[in-house]
Short mmCIF file of C-alpha atoms and ligand atoms in Angstrom, two decimals:
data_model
loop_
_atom_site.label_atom_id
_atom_site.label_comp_id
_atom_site.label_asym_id
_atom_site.label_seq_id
_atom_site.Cartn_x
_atom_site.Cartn_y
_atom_site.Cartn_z
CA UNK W 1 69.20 -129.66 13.42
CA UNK W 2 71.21 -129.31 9.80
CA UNK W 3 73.63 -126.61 9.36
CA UNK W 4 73.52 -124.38 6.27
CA UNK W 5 75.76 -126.47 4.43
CA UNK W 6 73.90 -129.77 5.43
CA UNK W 7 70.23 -127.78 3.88
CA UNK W 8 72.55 -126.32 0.80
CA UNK W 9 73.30 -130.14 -0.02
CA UNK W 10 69.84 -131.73 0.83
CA UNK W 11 68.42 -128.66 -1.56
CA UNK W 12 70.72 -129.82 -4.37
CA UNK W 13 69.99 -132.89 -4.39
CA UNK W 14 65.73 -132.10 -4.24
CA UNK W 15 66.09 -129.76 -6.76
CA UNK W 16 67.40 -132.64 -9.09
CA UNK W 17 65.02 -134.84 -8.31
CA UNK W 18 63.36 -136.19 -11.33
CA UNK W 19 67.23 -136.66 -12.29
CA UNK W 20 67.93 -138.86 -10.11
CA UNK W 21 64.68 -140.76 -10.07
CA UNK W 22 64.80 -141.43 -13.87
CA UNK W 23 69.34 -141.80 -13.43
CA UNK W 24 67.90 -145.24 -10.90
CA UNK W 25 65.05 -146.23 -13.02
CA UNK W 26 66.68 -146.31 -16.20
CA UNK W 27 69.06 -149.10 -14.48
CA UNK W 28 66.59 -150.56 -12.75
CA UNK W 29 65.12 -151.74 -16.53
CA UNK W 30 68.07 -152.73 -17.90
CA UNK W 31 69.68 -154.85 -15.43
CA UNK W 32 73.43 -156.61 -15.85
CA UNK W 33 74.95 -159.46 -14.57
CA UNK W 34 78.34 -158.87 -11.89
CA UNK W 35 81.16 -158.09 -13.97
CA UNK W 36 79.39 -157.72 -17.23
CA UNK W 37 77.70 -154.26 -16.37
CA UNK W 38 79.08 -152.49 -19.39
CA UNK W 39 75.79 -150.22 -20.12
CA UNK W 40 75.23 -149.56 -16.41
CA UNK W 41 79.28 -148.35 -16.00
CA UNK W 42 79.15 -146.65 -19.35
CA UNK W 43 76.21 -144.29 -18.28
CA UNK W 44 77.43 -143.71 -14.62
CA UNK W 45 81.24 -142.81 -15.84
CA UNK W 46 79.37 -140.25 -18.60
CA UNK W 47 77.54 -139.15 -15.71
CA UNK W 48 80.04 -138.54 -13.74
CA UNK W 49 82.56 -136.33 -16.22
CA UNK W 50 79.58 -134.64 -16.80
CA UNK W 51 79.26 -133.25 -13.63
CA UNK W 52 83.46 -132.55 -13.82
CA UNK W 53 84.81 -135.46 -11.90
CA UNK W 54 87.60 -136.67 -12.94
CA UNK W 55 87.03 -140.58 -14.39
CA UNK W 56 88.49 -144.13 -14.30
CA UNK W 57 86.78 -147.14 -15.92
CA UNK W 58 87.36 -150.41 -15.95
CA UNK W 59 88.77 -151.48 -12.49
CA UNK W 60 87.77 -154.73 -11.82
CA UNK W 61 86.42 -155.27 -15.17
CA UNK W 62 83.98 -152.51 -15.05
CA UNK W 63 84.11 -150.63 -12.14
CA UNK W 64 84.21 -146.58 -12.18
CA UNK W 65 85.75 -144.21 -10.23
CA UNK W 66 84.98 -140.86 -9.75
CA UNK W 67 87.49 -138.31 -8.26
CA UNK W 68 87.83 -134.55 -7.40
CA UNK W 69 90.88 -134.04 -5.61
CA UNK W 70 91.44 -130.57 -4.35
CA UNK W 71 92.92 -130.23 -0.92
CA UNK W 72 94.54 -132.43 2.16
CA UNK W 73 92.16 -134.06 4.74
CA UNK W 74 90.89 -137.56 4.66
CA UNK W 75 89.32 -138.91 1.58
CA UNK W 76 85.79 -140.74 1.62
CA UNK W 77 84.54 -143.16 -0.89
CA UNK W 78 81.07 -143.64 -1.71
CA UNK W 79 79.98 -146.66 -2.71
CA UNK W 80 77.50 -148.25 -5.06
CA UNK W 81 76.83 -151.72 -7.00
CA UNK W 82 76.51 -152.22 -10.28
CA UNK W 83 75.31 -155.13 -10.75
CA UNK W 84 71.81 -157.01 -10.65
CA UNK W 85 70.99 -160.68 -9.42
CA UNK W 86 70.08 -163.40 -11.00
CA UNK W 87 65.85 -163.73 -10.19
CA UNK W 88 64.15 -165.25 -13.05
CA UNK W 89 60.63 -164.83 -11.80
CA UNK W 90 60.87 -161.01 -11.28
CA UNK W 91 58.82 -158.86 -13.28
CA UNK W 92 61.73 -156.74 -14.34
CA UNK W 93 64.13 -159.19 -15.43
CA UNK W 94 66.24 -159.32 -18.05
CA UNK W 95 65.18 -162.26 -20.47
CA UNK W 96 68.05 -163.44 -22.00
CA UNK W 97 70.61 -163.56 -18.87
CA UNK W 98 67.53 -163.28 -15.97
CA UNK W 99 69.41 -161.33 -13.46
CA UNK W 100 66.74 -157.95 -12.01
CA UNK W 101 67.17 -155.23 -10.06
CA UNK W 102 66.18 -157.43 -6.85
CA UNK W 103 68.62 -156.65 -4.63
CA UNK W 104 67.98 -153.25 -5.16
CA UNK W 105 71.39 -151.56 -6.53
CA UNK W 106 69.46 -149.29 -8.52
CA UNK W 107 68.68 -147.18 -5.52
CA UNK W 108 72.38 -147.22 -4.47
CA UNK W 109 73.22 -145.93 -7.63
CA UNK W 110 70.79 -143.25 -7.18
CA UNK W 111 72.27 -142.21 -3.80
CA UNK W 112 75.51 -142.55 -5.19
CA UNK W 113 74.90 -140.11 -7.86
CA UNK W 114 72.84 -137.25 -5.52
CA UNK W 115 75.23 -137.11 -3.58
CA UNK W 116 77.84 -136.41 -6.75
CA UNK W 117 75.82 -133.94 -7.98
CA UNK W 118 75.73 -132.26 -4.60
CA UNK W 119 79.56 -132.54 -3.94
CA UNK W 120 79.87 -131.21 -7.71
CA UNK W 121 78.79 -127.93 -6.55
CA UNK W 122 81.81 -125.62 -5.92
CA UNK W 123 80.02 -123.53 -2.86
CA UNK W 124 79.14 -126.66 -1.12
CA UNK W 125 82.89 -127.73 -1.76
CA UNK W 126 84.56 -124.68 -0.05
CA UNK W 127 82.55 -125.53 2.71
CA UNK W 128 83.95 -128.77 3.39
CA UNK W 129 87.40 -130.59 4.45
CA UNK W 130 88.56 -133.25 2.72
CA UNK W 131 88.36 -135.24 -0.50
CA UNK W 132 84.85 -137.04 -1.83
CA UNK W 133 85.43 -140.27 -4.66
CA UNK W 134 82.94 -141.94 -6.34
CA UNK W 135 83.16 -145.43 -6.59
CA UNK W 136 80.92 -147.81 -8.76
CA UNK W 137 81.85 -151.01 -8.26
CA UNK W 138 80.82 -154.52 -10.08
CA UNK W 139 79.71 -157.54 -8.73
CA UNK W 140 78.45 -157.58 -5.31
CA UNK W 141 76.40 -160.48 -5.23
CA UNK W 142 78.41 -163.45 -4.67
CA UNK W 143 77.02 -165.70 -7.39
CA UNK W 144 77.72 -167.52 -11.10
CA UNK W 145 81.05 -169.38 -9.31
CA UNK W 146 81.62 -171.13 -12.45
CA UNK W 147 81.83 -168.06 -14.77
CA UNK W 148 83.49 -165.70 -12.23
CA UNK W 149 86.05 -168.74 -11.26
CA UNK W 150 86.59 -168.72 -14.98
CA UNK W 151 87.61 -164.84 -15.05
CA UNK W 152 90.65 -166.15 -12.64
CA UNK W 153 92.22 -166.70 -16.75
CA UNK W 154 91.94 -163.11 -17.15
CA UNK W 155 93.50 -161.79 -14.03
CA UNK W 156 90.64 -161.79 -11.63
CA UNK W 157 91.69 -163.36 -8.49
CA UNK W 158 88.56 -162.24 -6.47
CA UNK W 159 85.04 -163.52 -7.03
CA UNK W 160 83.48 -160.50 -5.43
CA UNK W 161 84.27 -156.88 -6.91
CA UNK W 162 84.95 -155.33 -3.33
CA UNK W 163 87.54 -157.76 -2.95
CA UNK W 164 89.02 -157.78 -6.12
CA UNK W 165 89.45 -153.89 -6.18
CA UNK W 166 90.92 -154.14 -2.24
CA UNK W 167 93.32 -156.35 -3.84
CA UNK W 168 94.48 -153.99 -6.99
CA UNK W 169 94.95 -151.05 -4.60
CA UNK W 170 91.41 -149.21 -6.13
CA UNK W 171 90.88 -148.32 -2.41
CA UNK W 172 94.47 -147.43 -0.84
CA UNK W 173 93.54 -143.83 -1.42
CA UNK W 174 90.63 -144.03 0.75
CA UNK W 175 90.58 -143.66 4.45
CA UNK W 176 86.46 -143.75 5.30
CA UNK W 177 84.05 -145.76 3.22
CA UNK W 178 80.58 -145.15 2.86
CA UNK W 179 77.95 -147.32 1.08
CA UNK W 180 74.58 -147.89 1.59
CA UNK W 181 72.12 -150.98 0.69
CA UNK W 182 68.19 -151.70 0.60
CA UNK W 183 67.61 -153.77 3.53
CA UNK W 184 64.36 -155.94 5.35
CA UNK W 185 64.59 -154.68 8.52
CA UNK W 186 61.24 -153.85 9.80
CA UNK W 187 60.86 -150.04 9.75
CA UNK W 188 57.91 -147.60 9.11
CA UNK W 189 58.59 -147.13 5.53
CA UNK W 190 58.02 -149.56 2.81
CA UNK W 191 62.62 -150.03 2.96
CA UNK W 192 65.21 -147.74 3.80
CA UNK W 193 68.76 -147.37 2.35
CA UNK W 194 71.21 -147.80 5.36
CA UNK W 195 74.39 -149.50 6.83
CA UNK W 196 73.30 -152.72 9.48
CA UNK W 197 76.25 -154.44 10.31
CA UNK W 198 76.69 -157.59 8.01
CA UNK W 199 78.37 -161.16 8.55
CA UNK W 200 81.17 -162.00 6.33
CA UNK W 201 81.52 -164.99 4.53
CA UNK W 202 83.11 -167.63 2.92
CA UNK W 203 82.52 -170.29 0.19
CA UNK W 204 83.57 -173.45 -1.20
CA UNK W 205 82.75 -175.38 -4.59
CA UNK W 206 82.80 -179.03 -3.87
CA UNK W 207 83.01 -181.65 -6.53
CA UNK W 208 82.13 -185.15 -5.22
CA UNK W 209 83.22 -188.22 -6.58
CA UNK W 210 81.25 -191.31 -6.94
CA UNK W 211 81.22 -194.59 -9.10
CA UNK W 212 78.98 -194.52 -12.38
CA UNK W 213 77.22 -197.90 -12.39
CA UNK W 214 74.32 -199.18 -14.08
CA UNK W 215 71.01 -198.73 -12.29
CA UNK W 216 69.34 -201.45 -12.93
CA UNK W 217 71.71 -204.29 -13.49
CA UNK W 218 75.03 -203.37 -11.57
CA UNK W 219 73.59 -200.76 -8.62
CA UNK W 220 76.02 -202.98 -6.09
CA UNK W 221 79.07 -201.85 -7.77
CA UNK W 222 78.38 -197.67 -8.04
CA UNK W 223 79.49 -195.08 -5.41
CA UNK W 224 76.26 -192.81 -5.58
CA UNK W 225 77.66 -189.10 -5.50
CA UNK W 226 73.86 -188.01 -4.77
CA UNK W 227 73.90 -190.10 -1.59
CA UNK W 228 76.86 -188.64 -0.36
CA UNK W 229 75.72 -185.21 -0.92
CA UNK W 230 72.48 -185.76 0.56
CA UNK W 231 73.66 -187.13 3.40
CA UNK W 232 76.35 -184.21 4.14
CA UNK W 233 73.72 -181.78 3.79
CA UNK W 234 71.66 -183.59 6.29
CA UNK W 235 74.61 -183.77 8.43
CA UNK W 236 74.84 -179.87 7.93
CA UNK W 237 71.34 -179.48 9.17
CA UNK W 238 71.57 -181.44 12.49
CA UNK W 239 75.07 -179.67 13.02
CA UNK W 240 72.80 -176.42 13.27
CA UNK W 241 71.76 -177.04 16.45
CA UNK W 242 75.64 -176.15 17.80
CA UNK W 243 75.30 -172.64 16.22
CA UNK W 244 74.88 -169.71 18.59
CA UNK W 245 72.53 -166.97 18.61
CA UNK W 246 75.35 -164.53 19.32
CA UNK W 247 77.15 -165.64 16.23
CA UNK W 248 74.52 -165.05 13.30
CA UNK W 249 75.86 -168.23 11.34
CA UNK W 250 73.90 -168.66 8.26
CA UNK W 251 75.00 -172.04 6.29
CA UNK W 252 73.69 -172.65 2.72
CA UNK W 253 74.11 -175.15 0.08
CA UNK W 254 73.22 -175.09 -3.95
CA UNK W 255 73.42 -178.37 -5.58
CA UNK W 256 74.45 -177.38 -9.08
CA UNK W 257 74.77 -181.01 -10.44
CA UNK W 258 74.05 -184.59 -8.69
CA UNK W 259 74.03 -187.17 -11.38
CA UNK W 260 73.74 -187.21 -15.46
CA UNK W 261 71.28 -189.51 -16.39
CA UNK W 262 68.61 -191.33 -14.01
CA UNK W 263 69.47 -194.82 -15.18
CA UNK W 264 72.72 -194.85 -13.60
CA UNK W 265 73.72 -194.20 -10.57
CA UNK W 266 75.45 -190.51 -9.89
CA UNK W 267 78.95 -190.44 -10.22
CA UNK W 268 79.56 -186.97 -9.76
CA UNK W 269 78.08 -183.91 -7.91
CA UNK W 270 78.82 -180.34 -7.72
CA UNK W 271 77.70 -178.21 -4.67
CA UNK W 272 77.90 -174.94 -3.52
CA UNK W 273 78.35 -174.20 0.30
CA UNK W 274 78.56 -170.90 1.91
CA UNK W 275 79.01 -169.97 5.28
CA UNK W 276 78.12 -166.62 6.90
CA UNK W 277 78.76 -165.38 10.42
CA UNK W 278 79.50 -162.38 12.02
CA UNK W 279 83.33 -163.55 13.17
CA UNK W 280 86.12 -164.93 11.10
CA UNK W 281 86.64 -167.38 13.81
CA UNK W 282 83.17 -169.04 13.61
CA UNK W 283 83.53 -169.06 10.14
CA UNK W 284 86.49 -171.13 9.71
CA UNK W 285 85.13 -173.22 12.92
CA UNK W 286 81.54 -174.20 10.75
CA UNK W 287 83.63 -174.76 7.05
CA UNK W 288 85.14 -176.93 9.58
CA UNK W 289 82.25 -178.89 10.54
CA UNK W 290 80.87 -178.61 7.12
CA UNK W 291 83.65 -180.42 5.21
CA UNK W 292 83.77 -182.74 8.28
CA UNK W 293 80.20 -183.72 6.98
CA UNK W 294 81.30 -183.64 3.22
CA UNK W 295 84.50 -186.03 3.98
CA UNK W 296 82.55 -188.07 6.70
CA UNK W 297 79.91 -189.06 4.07
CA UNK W 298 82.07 -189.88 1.42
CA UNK W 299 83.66 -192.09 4.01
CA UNK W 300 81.18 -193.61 4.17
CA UNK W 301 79.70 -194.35 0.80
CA UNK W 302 83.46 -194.75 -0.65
CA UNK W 303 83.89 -191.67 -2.44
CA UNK W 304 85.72 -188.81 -2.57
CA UNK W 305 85.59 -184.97 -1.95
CA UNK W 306 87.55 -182.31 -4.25
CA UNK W 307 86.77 -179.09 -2.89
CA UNK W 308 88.33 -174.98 -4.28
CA UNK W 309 87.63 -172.08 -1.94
CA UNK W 310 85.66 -169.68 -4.05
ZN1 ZN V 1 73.06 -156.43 -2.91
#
């Protein structure tokens, strides 16, 4: 059963509609990269003063902020992403930086904005308690380490736009947050926007070092940075057996470099490793066990292990 207000606000939002659709579709074909969503921020702040909120741009870079403060009572933040991920192969990428629409923000941003429009409407505003904001933030996906770890020059401590706006105080006005997200679960309908709970997270870069050598002629004398790697990963792998059900660890790795040239043996390598799982105890426990692997290796192949929390 839905009150009067409830049907007032679900009848706003159908009778925009084609608004909406065409507000989510427009982003969906020109997707942006996490903190470089300039065109996607642009046309969500003009959206937003155009339904009267008031605006702020560029938190975080290019986040957006929508407000319409008006009375006491608690003040709720809606959330959406900005950004896109990077997906090379999907149909609606963007060519030049290859980041789509995979991950699905473009709906968010479509619920985001319904439910402005709705909560732009001074009737079903008298009915209600409370304060609504807007909030459009950048860079969800936790990705391109080496350009966001870069941004760190410009005053961006955070690699993650959540976190980064926590940090600059964006969300000390707000006392219940609301987002929503396209997930897999299996339902009925082809997806549905909702709120599962999630794991948190976190992520180191590790740089490992090695001995350059000559392939061929002087193998004996290298430290192979590869071979380490390879064999941490590995370790990784059979360590997944201690992992319990209960705490949803996920563990992944992206090797972004493991050697220069194949005639000499690989004296540096760069990998990513995150670590997911649904306490901040097991976290720290498994980045434990995984730089146990990472030092252990280099142990024993004689090399070393540089690592910077991401
Ligand atoms: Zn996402």
């Amino acid at each position: 059963m839905i009150d009067e207000t409830e049907k007032r606000i679900l009848d706003r939002i159908d009778a925009n509609r084609e608004q909406i659709i065409a507000f989510a579709e427009d982003i969906a074909a020109h997707p942006e990269p996490g903190f470089e969503e300039v065109r996607t921020a642009g046309k969500t702040a003009e959206f937003l003063k155009s339904l009267g909120y008031e605006v702020k741009e560029h938190l975080a870079i290019t986040g957006v902020k929508g407000e319409m403060k008006r009375n006491g009572g608690p003040t709720l933040t809606v959330i959406s992403e900005l950004d896109a991920i990077g997906c090379h192969s999907h149909p609606m990428a963007d060519r030049r930086t290859g980041v789509a629409h995979a991950c699905g923000h473009h709906a968010q941003m479509a619920a985001m904005i319904g439910c402005a429009i709705a909560m732009a409407d001074p009737e079903i505003r008298d009915e209600l308690d409370g304060n609504v904001n807007f909030l459009a933030v950048p860079a969800e996906e936790y990705i391109d380490a080496d350009k966001r770890t870069r941004l760190k020059e410009k005053g961006i401590e955070f690699c993650c736009g959540k976190s980064e706006m926590i940090r600059t105080g964006v969300f000390d006005d707000t006392d219940i947050a609301l987002t929503t997200h396209v997930h897999m679960v299996p339902v009925e309908e082809d997806f549905y926007l909702g709120n599962p709970p999630c794991n948190g997270y976190t992520a180191e870069r590790v740089t490992v070092r090695g001995k350059a050598a000559h392939g061929a002629i002087d193998p004996w004398n290298g430290v192979n940075a590869l071979s380490i790697t390879t064999s941490a990963v590995q370790m990784m792998g059979l360590m997944r057996e201690t992992f319990r059900e209960e705490d949803h660890v996920r563990l992944h790795n992206v090797i972004r470099k493991a050697g220069d040239v194949i005639n000499s043996v690989p004296d540096e390598a760069v990998i990513e490793t995150k670590v997911r799982a649904a306490s901040l105890e097991r976290i720290e426990q498994v980045m434990e066990m995984v730089n146990r692997a990472y030092d252990g290796s280099a142990y024993a192949f004689g090399g070393k292990i540089e690592r910077e929390v991401l």
